[in-house]
Amino acid sequence: MQADRRIINEMVADCDWTIEWLDSGRRPGNKRGIERRAAYQREKLMDPVRMQAYVSQSSAGSPANLSDWQRFQIEDALSRLSDWERECYVLAHGECFSFSEIAGMLGVSKGSVEVYVTRAQKKISEDLQNSLFLVG
């Protein structure tokens, strides 16, 4: 009897927790939801699948293949970056390496990689607002 009551109480607590999450739109106990994050934390500058397809340059019948226009848009965005920014951005977002792995490959510090990727993201974000080529 006591074991059944404990199980039922746990089920009720789980349901209450779930209902609170659904009502508030955030995990119970969290002070900030995703809508309160800084813009750079929410913003997705380039579709990761497109960036990875750009790097792999495959031409098979995959749905991740890019059209010539999409490839041009990515090349246009990357052309505005410095060599270091482009290299770090492509390795991070196209090849999916961690900042530590990129730092090891390029022989720079992890902090430098983070700075290059952040600068690249900022430049691409600014270009998205100003370039006709990068629209949709």
XYZ file of C-alpha atoms in Angstrom:
136
model
C 0.000 0.000 0.000
C 2.758 2.474 0.954
C 4.783 1.586 -2.171
C 1.739 2.179 -4.390
C 1.113 5.559 -2.775
C 4.747 6.564 -3.350
C 4.584 5.582 -7.033
C 1.331 7.496 -7.520
C 2.802 10.581 -5.815
C 5.824 10.405 -8.122
C 3.519 10.158 -11.154
C 1.537 13.197 -9.977
C 4.761 15.156 -9.384
C 6.002 14.262 -12.888
C 2.694 15.373 -14.403
C 2.766 18.656 -12.446
C 6.338 19.279 -13.634
C 5.341 18.607 -17.254
C 2.286 20.860 -17.018
C 4.392 23.670 -15.564
C 6.869 23.289 -18.461
C 4.031 23.388 -21.007
C 2.368 26.387 -19.337
C 5.496 28.482 -18.938
C 7.303 27.416 -22.108
C 10.507 26.754 -20.188
C 11.967 24.061 -18.026
C 10.747 24.362 -14.416
C 13.396 25.953 -12.264
C 15.034 27.852 -15.144
C 14.910 31.612 -14.775
C 15.266 32.377 -18.478
C 13.615 30.778 -21.466
C 15.062 30.642 -24.958
C 13.256 33.867 -25.874
C 15.378 35.743 -23.307
C 18.737 34.676 -24.709
C 21.005 37.184 -26.329
C 20.483 37.602 -30.060
C 23.766 35.892 -30.971
C 22.710 32.807 -28.976
C 19.380 32.459 -30.846
C 20.417 33.512 -34.294
C 21.160 30.838 -36.867
C 23.247 32.596 -39.507
C 23.493 29.800 -42.024
C 21.676 26.512 -42.204
C 24.174 23.958 -40.828
C 23.107 21.369 -43.407
C 23.796 23.813 -46.238
C 27.169 24.753 -44.775
C 28.135 21.077 -44.464
C 26.932 20.388 -48.019
C 29.032 23.328 -49.217
C 32.136 21.906 -47.555
C 31.586 18.327 -48.757
C 30.907 19.512 -52.360
C 29.122 16.291 -53.233
C 27.126 16.083 -56.426
C 25.232 12.861 -55.803
C 21.448 12.871 -55.501
C 21.407 13.847 -51.840
C 18.696 16.242 -50.602
C 21.485 18.158 -48.852
C 23.033 19.166 -52.198
C 23.136 22.857 -52.944
C 21.838 24.660 -55.971
C 24.239 26.938 -57.812
C 22.474 29.940 -56.246
C 22.838 28.577 -52.704
C 26.524 27.830 -53.331
C 26.976 31.397 -54.648
C 25.295 32.836 -51.534
C 27.645 30.942 -49.219
C 30.707 31.864 -51.275
C 29.595 35.512 -51.223
C 29.245 35.444 -47.424
C 32.596 33.709 -46.935
C 34.415 36.034 -49.368
C 34.050 38.935 -46.935
C 35.909 37.109 -44.162
C 39.642 37.173 -43.495
C 41.579 33.967 -44.198
C 41.669 33.031 -40.504
C 37.996 33.823 -39.966
C 36.952 31.825 -43.027
C 39.129 28.846 -42.078
C 37.857 28.739 -38.498
C 34.216 29.328 -39.508
C 34.262 26.570 -42.140
C 35.980 24.127 -39.793
C 33.538 24.917 -36.975
C 30.285 25.057 -38.933
C 31.059 23.089 -42.082
C 33.267 20.328 -40.717
C 31.780 20.382 -37.177
C 35.103 20.468 -35.350
C 35.244 21.819 -31.810
C 37.182 24.993 -31.067
C 39.832 22.895 -29.297
C 40.270 20.630 -32.314
C 40.517 23.616 -34.662
C 43.088 25.260 -32.396
C 45.187 22.091 -32.499
C 44.975 21.848 -36.301
C 45.843 25.488 -36.920
C 48.382 25.877 -34.123
C 46.573 28.752 -32.407
C 44.880 29.059 -29.033
C 41.279 28.005 -28.454
C 40.476 31.617 -27.521
C 41.795 32.816 -30.886
C 39.557 30.339 -32.689
C 36.588 31.575 -30.685
C 37.422 35.190 -31.580
C 37.750 34.352 -35.294
C 34.452 32.446 -35.371
C 32.662 35.205 -33.424
C 34.001 37.864 -35.804
C 32.957 35.751 -38.795
C 29.454 35.312 -37.372
C 29.179 39.051 -36.771
C 30.294 39.878 -40.320
C 27.905 37.321 -41.820
C 25.075 38.656 -39.661
C 25.758 42.212 -40.866
C 25.944 41.001 -44.457
C 22.597 39.219 -44.112
C 21.026 42.579 -43.367
C 22.818 44.465 -46.157
C 23.406 42.069 -49.077
C 20.824 41.261 -51.704
C 22.700 38.052 -52.575
C 22.262 36.527 -49.122
C 18.477 36.865 -49.008
C 16.456 33.631 -48.863
